Coordinates of C-alpha atoms in Angstrom, one line a residue:
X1 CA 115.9 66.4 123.8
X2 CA 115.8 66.6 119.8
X3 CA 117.2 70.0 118.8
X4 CA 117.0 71.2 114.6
X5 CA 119.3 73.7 113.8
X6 CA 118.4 75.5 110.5
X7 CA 120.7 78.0 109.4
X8 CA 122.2 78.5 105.9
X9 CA 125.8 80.2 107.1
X10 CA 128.1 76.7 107.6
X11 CA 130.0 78.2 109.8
X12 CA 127.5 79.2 111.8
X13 CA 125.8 76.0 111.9
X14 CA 128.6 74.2 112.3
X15 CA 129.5 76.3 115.1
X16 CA 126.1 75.4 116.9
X17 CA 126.7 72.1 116.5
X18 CA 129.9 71.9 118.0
X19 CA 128.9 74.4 121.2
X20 CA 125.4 72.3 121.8
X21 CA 127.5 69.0 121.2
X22 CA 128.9 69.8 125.1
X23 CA 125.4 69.4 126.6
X24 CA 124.9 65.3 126.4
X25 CA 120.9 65.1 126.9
X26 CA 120.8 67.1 123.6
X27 CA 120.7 65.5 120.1
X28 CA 121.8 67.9 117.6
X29 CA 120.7 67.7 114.0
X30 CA 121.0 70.4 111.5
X31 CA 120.0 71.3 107.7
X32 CA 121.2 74.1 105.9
X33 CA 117.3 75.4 104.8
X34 CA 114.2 75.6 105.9
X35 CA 112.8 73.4 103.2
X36 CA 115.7 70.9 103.8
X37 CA 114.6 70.6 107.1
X38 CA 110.7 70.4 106.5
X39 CA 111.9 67.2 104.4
X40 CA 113.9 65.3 106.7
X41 CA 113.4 66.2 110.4
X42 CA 111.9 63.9 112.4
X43 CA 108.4 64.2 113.8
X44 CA 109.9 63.6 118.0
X45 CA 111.9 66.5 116.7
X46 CA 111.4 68.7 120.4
X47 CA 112.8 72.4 119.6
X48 CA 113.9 73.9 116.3
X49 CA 116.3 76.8 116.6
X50 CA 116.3 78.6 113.1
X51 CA 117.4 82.0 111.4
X52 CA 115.6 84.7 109.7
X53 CA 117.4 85.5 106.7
X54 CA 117.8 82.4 105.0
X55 CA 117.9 82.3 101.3
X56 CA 115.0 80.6 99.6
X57 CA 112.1 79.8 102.0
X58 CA 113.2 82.4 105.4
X59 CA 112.6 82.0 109.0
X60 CA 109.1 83.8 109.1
X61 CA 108.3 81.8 106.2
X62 CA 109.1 78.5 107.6
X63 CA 107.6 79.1 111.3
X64 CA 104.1 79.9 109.7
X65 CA 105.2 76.4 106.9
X66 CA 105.3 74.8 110.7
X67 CA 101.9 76.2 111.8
X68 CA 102.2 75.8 115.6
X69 CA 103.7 71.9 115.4
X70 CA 106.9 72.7 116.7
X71 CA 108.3 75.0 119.0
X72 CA 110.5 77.5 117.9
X73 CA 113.7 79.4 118.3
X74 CA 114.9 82.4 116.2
X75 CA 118.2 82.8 116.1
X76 CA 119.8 86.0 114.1
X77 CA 121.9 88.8 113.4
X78 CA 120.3 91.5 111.9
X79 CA 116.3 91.2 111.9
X80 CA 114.4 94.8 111.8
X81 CA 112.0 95.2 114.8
X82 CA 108.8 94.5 111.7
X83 CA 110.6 90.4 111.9
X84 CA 110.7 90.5 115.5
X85 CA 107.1 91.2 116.1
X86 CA 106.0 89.4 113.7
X87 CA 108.3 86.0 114.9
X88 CA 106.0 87.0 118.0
X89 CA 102.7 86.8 116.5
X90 CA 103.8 83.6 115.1
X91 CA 104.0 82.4 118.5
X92 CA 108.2 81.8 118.8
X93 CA 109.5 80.6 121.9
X94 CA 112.2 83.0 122.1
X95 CA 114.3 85.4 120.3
X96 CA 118.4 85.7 120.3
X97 CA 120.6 88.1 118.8
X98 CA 123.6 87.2 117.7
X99 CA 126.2 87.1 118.7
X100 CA 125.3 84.6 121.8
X101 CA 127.4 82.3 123.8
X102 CA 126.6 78.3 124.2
X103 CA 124.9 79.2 127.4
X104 CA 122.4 81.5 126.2
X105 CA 120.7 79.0 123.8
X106 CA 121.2 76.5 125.8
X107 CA 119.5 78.0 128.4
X108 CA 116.2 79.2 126.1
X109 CA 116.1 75.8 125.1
X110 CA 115.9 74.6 128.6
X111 CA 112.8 76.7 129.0
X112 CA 111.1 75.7 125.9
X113 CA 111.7 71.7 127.7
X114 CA 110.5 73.1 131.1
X115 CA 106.9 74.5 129.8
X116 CA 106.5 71.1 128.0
X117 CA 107.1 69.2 131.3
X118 CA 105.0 71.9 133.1
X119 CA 102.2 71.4 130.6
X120 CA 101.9 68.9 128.5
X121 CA 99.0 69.3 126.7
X122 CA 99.9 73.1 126.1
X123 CA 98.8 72.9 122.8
X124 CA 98.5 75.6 119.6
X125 CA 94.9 75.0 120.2
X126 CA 94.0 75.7 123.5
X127 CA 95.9 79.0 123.0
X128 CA 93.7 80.1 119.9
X129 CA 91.3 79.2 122.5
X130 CA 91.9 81.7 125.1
X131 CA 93.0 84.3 122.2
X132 CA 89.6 83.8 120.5
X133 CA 87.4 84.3 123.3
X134 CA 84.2 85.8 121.8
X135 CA 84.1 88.3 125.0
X136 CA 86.0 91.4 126.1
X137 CA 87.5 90.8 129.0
X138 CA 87.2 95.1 129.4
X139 CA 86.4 97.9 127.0
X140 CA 89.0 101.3 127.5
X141 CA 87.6 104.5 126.1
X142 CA 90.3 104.3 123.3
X143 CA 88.5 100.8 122.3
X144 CA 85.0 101.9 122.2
X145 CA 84.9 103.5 118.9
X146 CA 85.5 101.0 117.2
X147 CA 83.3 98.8 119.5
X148 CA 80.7 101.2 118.3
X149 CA 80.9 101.1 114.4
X150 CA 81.3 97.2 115.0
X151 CA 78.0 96.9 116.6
X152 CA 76.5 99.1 114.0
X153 CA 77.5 97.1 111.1
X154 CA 77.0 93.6 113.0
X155 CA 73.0 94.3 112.2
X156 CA 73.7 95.2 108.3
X157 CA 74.9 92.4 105.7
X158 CA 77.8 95.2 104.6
X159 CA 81.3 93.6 104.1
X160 CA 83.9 95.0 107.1
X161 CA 87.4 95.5 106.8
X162 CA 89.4 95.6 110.0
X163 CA 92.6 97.5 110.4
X164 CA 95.1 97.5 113.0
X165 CA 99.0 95.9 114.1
X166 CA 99.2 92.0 114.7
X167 CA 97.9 91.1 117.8
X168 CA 95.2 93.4 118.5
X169 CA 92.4 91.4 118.3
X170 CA 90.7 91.2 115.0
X171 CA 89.5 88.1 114.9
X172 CA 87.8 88.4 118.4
X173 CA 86.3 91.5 117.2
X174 CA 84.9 89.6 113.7
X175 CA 83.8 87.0 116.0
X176 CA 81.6 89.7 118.0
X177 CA 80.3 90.9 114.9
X178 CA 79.4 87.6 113.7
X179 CA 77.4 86.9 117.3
X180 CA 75.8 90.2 117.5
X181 CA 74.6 89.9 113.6
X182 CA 71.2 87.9 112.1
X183 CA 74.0 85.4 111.0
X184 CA 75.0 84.1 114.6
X185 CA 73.4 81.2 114.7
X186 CA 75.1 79.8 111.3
X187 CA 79.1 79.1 111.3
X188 CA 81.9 81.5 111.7
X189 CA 84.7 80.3 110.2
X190 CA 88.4 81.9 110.6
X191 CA 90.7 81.8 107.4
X192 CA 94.5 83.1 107.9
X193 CA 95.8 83.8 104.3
X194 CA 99.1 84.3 105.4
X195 CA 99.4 80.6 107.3
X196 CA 98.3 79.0 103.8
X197 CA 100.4 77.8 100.8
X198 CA 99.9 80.1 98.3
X199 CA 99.3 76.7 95.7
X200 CA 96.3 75.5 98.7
X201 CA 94.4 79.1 98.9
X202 CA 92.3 78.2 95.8
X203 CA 90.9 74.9 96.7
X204 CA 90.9 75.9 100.4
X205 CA 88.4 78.4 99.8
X206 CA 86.4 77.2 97.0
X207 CA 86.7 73.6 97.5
X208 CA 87.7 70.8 94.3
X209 CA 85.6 68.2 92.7
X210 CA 87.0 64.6 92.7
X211 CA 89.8 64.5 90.0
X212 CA 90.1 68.2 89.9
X213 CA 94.1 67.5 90.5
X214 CA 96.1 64.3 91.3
X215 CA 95.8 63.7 95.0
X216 CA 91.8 64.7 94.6
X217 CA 90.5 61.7 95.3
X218 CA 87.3 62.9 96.9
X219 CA 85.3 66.0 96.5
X220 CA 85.8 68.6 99.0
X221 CA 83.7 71.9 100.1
X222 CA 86.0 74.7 100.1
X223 CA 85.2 77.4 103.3
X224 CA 82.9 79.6 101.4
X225 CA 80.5 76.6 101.0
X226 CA 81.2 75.6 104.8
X227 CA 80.4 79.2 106.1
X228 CA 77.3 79.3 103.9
X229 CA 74.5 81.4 105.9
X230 CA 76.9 82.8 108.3
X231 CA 80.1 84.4 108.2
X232 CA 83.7 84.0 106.3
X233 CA 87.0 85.7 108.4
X234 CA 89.7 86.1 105.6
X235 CA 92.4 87.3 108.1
X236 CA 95.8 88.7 106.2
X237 CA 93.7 89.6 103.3
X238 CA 96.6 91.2 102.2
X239 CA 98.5 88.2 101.5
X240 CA 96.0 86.8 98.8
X241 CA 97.9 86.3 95.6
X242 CA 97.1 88.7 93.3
X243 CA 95.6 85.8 90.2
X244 CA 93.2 84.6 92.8
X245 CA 91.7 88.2 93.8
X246 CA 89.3 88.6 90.7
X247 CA 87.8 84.8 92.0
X248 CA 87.0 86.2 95.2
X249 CA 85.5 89.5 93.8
X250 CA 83.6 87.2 91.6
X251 CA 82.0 85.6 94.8
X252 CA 81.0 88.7 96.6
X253 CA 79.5 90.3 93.8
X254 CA 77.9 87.4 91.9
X255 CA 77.4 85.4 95.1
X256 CA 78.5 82.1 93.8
X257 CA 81.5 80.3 93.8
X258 CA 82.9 77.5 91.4
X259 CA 84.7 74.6 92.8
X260 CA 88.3 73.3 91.2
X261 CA 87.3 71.3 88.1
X262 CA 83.6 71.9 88.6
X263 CA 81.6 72.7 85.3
X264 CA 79.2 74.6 87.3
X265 CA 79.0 77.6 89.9
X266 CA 77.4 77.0 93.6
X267 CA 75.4 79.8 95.1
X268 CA 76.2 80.9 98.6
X269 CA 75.2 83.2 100.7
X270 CA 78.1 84.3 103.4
X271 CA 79.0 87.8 105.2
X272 CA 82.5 88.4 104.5
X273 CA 85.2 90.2 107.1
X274 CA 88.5 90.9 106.4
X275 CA 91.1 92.0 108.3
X276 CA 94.7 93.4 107.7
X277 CA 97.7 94.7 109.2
X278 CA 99.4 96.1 105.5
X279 CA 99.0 99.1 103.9
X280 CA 96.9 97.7 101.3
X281 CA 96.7 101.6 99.0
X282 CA 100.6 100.7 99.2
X283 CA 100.0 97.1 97.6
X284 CA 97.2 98.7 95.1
X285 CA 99.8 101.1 93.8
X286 CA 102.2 98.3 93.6
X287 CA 100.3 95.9 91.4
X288 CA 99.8 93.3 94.0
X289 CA 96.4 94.1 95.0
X290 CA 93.3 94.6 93.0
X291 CA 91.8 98.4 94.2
X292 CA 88.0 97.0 93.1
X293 CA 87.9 94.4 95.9
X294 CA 89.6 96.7 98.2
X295 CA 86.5 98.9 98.1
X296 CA 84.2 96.1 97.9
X297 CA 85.5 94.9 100.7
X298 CA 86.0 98.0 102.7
X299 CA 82.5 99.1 103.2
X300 CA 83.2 99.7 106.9
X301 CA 86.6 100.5 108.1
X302 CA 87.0 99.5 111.5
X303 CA 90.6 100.8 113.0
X304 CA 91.3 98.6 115.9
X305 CA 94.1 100.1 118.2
X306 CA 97.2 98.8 119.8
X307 CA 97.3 97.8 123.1
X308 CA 100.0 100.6 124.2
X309 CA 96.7 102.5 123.1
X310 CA 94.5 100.6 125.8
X311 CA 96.3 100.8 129.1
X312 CA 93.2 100.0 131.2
X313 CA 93.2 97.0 129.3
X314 CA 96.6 95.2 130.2
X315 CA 95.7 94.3 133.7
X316 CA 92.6 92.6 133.2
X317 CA 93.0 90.8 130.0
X318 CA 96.3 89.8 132.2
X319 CA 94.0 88.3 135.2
X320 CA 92.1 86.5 133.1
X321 CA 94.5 85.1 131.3
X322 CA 96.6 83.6 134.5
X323 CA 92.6 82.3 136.1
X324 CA 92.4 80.4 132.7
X325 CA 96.1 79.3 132.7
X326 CA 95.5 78.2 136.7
X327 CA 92.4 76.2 136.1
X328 CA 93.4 74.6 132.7
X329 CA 96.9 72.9 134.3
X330 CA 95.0 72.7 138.2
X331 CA 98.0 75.2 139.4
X332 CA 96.9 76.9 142.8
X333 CA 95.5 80.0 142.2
X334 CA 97.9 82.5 141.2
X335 CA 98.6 86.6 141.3
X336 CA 101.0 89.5 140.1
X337 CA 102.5 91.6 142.5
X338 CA 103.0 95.1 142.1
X339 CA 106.7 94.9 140.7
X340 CA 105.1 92.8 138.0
X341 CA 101.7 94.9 137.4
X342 CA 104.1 97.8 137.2
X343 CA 106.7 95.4 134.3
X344 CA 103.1 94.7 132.7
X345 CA 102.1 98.7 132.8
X346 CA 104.9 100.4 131.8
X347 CA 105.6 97.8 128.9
X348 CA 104.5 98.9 124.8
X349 CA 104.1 95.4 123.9
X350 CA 104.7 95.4 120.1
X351 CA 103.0 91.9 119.7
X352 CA 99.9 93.8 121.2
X353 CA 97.2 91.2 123.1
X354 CA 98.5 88.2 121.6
X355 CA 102.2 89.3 123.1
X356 CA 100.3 89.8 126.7
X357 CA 98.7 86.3 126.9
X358 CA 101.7 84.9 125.6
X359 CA 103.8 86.1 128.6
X360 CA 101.3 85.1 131.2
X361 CA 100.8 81.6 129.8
X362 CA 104.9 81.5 130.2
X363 CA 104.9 82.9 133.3
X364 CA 102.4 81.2 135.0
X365 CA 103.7 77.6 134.1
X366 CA 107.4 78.8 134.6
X367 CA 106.8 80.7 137.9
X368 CA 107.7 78.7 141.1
X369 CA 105.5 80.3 143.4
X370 CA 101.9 81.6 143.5
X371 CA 103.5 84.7 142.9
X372 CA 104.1 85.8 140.0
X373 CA 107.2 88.8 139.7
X374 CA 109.1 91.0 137.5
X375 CA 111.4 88.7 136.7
X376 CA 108.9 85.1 135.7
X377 CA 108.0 87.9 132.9
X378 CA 111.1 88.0 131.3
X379 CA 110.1 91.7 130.0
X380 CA 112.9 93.2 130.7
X381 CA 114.9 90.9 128.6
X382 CA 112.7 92.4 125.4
X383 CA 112.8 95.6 126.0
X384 CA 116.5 95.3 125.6
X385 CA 116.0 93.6 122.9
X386 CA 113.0 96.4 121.1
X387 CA 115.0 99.0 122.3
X388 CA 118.4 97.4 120.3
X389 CA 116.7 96.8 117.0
X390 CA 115.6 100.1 117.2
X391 CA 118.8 101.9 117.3
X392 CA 119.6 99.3 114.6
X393 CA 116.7 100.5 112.4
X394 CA 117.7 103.8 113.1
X395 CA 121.3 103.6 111.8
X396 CA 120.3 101.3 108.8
X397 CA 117.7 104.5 107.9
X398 CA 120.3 107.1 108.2
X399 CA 123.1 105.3 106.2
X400 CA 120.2 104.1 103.3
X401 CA 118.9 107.8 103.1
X402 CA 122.5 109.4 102.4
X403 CA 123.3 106.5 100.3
X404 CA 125.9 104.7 102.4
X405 CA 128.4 108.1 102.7
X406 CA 129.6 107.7 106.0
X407 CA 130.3 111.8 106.5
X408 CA 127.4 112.6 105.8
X409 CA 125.5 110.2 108.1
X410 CA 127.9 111.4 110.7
X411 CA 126.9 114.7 110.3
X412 CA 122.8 113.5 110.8
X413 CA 123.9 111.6 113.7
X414 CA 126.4 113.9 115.3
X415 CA 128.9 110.7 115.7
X416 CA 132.7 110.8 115.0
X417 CA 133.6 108.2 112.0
X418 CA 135.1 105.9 114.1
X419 CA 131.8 106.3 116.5
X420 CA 129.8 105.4 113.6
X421 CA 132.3 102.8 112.3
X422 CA 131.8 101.2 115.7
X423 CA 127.8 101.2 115.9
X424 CA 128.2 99.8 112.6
X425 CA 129.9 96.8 113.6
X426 CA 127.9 96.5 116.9
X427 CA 124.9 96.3 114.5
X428 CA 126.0 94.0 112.1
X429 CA 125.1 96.2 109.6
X430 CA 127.6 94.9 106.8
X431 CA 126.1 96.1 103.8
X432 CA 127.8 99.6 105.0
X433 CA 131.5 98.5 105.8

């Protein structure tokens, strides 16, 4: 198995090297940056095992530089809950905290070789597959608000902003606006921002004449021209760099677009929805994104909410998931017991609906029995882990807000110095030692 260790501390890496250099069906290789590593690894490489805070390109950068081609392992010390979930979304393998013995990775990367052999042709695409369903599976009273003001605006040209945490579903609820709107016979194409280059968004979206730039050797339609008559899904709007925004505004309002090195504009005529999970007013007031396109874009707010939000949804979207999983790889049929309804209940799930599918996939394919328990969930293992980088959060707050003086945080926290001393350590927080 072809493991590539990406971590920037030598001694860490080295370290790695050495403890995975007892396992003999391994072969080790390591690079001390993400953009090293994008250079030189290998394409049979079979699990990368990387951490966050890497100077230069970091972890999160690098996973969504990787876009699904190989699986993933984050590895680090002192990532805020915000990384964690968001290493989820991205569709990690697993998540370790260091420090961690030998046996630990080892072990997670055991699992990442046992789902290949279990399914081979689990691919980044049939997952957007099952994600993207154009369907609800079920609609809780919570969700129907929004389901509401969607269906309204699906009959109106209007452009739609959706709101709400990664994971929740906003590009199956642009794709039921698109199906329930005049357009839905034309194309719906799905744009991530955040999963592009920022020196590709440009011709991506607006396409390049031949010559436009060196490797241009053909001309290319960008996605407004490809979604023409139907509808354009710019998810992560926030993300759009802030000397492209007035292009796009251009496009909505003059409804036209102007390909790289063309001398002249193309019209179009595409529906635009956008969805984010930033505090764009916070990016407005920061320079970083334009507050004309906000509102041109934000005609209708739609505020999806979290799954925690949605209880009657967990179990069904759940079902499905394992039915689809069951049929896709021709396992027998499958079902939860009640231990593991009541894991899947009683869980928050940060990652939201992507988070849920995501753990069924795994536990279907890793489960031995038609069964499926508590423990083929592995949720218990992440609560630990939410509940830990919490309490870290919580510390890191405390000490920022008194401005590292230890007596005084001890005071907010009722803790002893030495107490505090201790969770300091334990939390690797070592910008307050």
């Amino acid at each position: 198995m072809n493991v590539v260790i990406v971590e920037d501390d030598i001694n860490m890496r080295k370290s790695l090297e050495l403890a995975l250099a007892e396992y003999e069906e391994l072969n080790i290789k390591s690079y001390k940056s993400a953009a090293e590593a994008i250079k030189k690894m290998g394409e049979d490489t079979d699990v990368i095992v990387t951490d966050i805070n890497m100077p230069g390109m970091d972890g999160i950068e690098f996973i969504k530089t990787l876009d699904g081609k190989f699986d993933v392992i984050i590895i680090t010390g002192n990532a805020t809950l915000n990384k964690a979930i968001e290493s989820v979304r991205l569709g990690v393998k697993d998540f370790l905290t260091k420090p961690f013995d030998a046996q630990t990775l080892y072990d997670a990367i055991k699992r990442v070789e046992i789902l290949k052999q279990k399914a081979p042709n689990f691919t980044q695409a049939k997952e957007a597959k099952t994600q993207n369903s154009d369907e609800f599976t079920h609609v809780s009273p919570s969700l129907k608000p929004a389901l509401n003001i969607a269906k309204k605006a699906a009959l109106t040209d209007v452009s739609i902003m959706l709101f709400g945490e990664s994971g929740v579903g906003k590009e199956v609820f642009a794709n039921f606006i698109h199906k329930n709107s005049p357009r839905a016979n034309k194309p719906f194409i799905a744009l991530n921002m955040a999963a592009i280059p920022e020196n590709l968004i440009e011709s991506e979206l607006f396409g390049f004449e031949k010559g436009a730039f060196t490797d241009a050797a053909a001309a290319k339609k960008g996605q407004f021209e490809l979604a023409n008559g139907g509808t354009l899904f710019l998810d992560e709007i926030g993300e759009m760099p802030i000397n492209l925004q007035p292009k796009l505004l251009r496009a909505l309002q003059e409804r036209e677009i102007t390909r790289l090195g063309a001398t002249k504009s193309t019209s179009i005529d595409v529906r635009i929805i956008c969805a984010t999970n930033a505090n764009l007013e916070n990016l407005i007031s920061r320079g970083k994104f334009r507050e004309d396109l906000f509102y041109r874009l934000n005609t209708i707010p739609v505020l999806i909410p979290p799954l925690r939000e949605r209880q009657e949804e967990i179990m069904p979207i759940a079902k499905k998931t394992l039915e689809d999983v069951c049929a896709q790889y021709g396992f027998a049929n499958k079902f939860f017991n009640q231990e593991a309804k009541n894991e899947l209940l009683g869980y928050d799930f940060p990652g939201n609906i992507r988070e849920l599918i995501s753990i069924v996939q795994r536990a279907a394919i890793l489960s031995e029995n038609d069964e499926i328990t508590a423990k083929d969930l592995f949720i218990k293992s992440r609560k630990k882990q939410e509940i830990s980088d919490k309490k870290r959060e919580l510390f890191a707050d405390v000490l920022r807000s008194v401005e590292g003086d230890l007596k005084e945080a001890c005071e907010i926290l009722n803790l002893s110095e030495n107490e505090l001393k201790e969770k300091i350590k334990i939390y690797n927080l070592k910008e307050f030692e």
